[in-house]
XYZ file of C-alpha atoms in Angstrom:
175
model
C 0.000 0.000 0.000
C 1.406 3.387 -0.950
C 1.828 6.232 1.488
C -1.357 8.203 1.990
C -3.655 5.400 0.867
C -5.716 3.980 3.706
C -6.921 0.402 4.088
C -10.443 1.510 3.147
C -9.201 3.104 -0.078
C -7.347 -0.096 -0.978
C -10.442 -2.139 -0.133
C -12.613 -0.006 -2.394
C -10.160 -0.241 -5.309
C -9.713 -3.994 -5.022
C -13.452 -4.554 -4.628
C -14.255 -2.389 -7.657
C -11.684 -4.253 -9.749
C -13.022 -7.633 -8.628
C -16.587 -6.643 -9.520
C -15.409 -5.373 -12.901
C -13.605 -8.668 -13.530
C -16.639 -10.733 -12.527
C -18.960 -8.676 -14.700
C -16.606 -9.042 -17.684
C -16.483 -12.818 -17.292
C -13.078 -13.084 -15.604
C -14.522 -14.836 -12.586
C -11.410 -16.761 -11.505
C -9.421 -13.527 -11.502
C -12.165 -11.842 -9.482
C -12.142 -14.728 -7.012
C -8.356 -14.419 -6.654
C -8.873 -10.815 -5.493
C -11.975 -11.369 -3.371
C -10.891 -14.299 -1.211
C -7.887 -12.476 0.304
C -9.926 -9.265 0.541
C -12.586 -11.149 2.482
C -9.903 -12.483 4.822
C -8.645 -8.928 5.403
C -12.176 -7.584 5.991
C -14.090 -10.453 7.629
C -16.814 -8.172 9.009
C -17.483 -6.402 5.712
C -20.870 -7.503 4.360
C -20.295 -6.086 0.875
C -16.985 -7.903 0.449
C -18.565 -11.121 1.751
C -21.486 -10.755 -0.678
C -19.245 -10.169 -3.685
C -17.089 -13.138 -2.640
C -20.175 -15.344 -2.359
C -21.454 -14.162 -5.720
C -18.236 -14.942 -7.560
C -18.114 -18.427 -6.036
C -21.722 -18.941 -7.121
C -20.971 -17.910 -10.709
C -18.127 -20.438 -10.764
C -20.417 -23.256 -9.635
C -18.733 -23.372 -6.230
C -21.934 -23.183 -4.198
C -20.552 -24.964 -1.124
C -17.763 -22.386 -0.981
C -20.234 -19.543 -1.553
C -22.482 -20.493 1.359
C -20.366 -19.205 4.289
C -19.822 -15.911 2.475
C -23.569 -15.456 1.930
C -24.179 -16.179 5.601
C -21.488 -13.721 6.636
C -22.849 -11.031 4.310
C -26.361 -11.357 5.692
C -25.250 -11.545 9.323
C -23.047 -8.478 8.938
C -25.501 -6.516 6.806
C -26.857 -4.452 9.688
C -23.496 -3.182 10.919
C -20.826 -0.969 9.420
C -20.037 -1.953 5.872
C -23.611 -3.190 5.457
C -25.396 -4.012 2.232
C -27.482 -1.776 0.031
C -31.093 -2.853 -0.285
C -30.453 -4.374 -3.735
C -27.397 -6.253 -2.493
C -29.331 -7.539 0.522
C -31.997 -8.909 -1.823
C -29.295 -10.498 -3.941
C -27.606 -12.043 -0.926
C -30.882 -13.459 0.388
C -31.714 -14.888 -3.032
C -28.198 -16.279 -3.361
C -28.397 -17.895 0.069
C -31.738 -19.565 -0.617
C -30.745 -20.666 -4.095
C -27.453 -22.042 -2.817
C -29.196 -24.045 -0.106
C -31.490 -25.480 -2.781
C -28.674 -26.392 -5.171
C -26.868 -28.102 -2.296
C -29.976 -30.193 -1.561
C -30.662 -28.390 1.696
C -34.275 -27.867 0.685
C -35.861 -27.073 4.050
C -33.240 -24.395 4.716
C -33.868 -23.048 1.217
C -37.605 -22.783 1.870
C -37.018 -21.045 5.199
C -34.497 -18.565 3.752
C -36.543 -17.814 0.637
C -39.852 -17.561 2.523
C -38.328 -15.041 4.962
C -36.756 -13.111 2.081
C -40.083 -13.085 0.193
C -41.794 -11.699 3.276
C -39.150 -8.984 3.552
C -39.390 -8.205 -0.185
C -42.970 -9.153 -1.144
C -42.752 -7.610 -4.622
C -39.632 -9.539 -5.675
C -40.682 -12.067 -8.300
C -37.275 -13.753 -8.436
C -37.457 -14.599 -4.739
C -40.936 -16.068 -5.221
C -39.766 -18.098 -8.208
C -36.875 -19.631 -6.286
C -39.180 -20.199 -3.312
C -41.550 -22.114 -5.598
C -38.666 -24.327 -6.757
C -37.648 -25.048 -3.165
C -41.260 -25.754 -2.206
C -41.439 -28.252 -5.041
C -38.237 -29.896 -3.783
C -39.789 -30.319 -0.336
C -42.904 -31.994 -1.717
C -45.102 -28.904 -1.512
C -46.018 -28.852 -5.202
C -49.475 -27.394 -4.518
C -48.043 -24.356 -2.722
C -45.287 -24.029 -5.331
C -47.810 -24.010 -8.177
C -50.007 -21.478 -6.375
C -47.009 -19.216 -5.839
C -46.085 -19.378 -9.522
C -49.658 -18.835 -10.692
C -50.042 -15.737 -8.500
C -46.720 -14.429 -9.795
C -47.711 -15.116 -13.403
C -51.067 -13.403 -12.966
C -49.461 -10.369 -11.363
C -46.538 -9.913 -13.740
C -47.495 -11.236 -17.178
C -47.823 -8.742 -20.001
C -49.328 -11.395 -22.242
C -52.839 -10.112 -23.040
C -54.247 -13.644 -23.109
C -53.015 -14.286 -19.572
C -54.016 -10.822 -18.369
C -57.571 -11.484 -19.536
C -57.719 -14.491 -17.234
C -55.982 -12.866 -14.292
C -58.975 -13.043 -11.910
C -59.514 -16.733 -12.682
C -55.804 -17.553 -12.349
C -55.620 -15.749 -9.005
C -58.775 -17.503 -7.817
C -57.563 -20.986 -8.723
C -54.096 -20.282 -7.353
C -55.706 -20.338 -3.899
C -56.943 -23.899 -4.369
C -56.036 -25.817 -7.492
C -58.125 -28.774 -6.364
C -61.398 -26.874 -6.130
C -64.197 -28.141 -8.331
C -67.888 -27.366 -8.610
């Protein structure tokens, strides 16, 4: 570190470079910067989140998991996460649990995240997948139908929105 440059300045520069590398597809290079940065700043939620994310993009979900947990646990303190990054970390955590076959933990994480961010369709979609994995296909289908009805721009679907929302409550209902 050069004279006059503080640890925080160095952190910001390294983090920005790592994000740039990840976004440009140089994920291994980004990981090579983020792992030591995370070791230097273990209480920094943003660094932990970016480290988790790069592991996730490399298919290293088991390695990503502790970084997601650290990012979320540290998010309320100094070096916390922006609202968008918190959403991303919660989605990443739930999705990672699911990919690792830890379905109940995925449902719990994604359900809590969906309650915190009720308008986030991606969270609901991943929750539906985890619900399916836990044998709750009925709830998963209802979640997806409500999301489809609320977000589709397809005029044919929009015309049936009330019916889709109604049947999403109970797919087994008959007359």
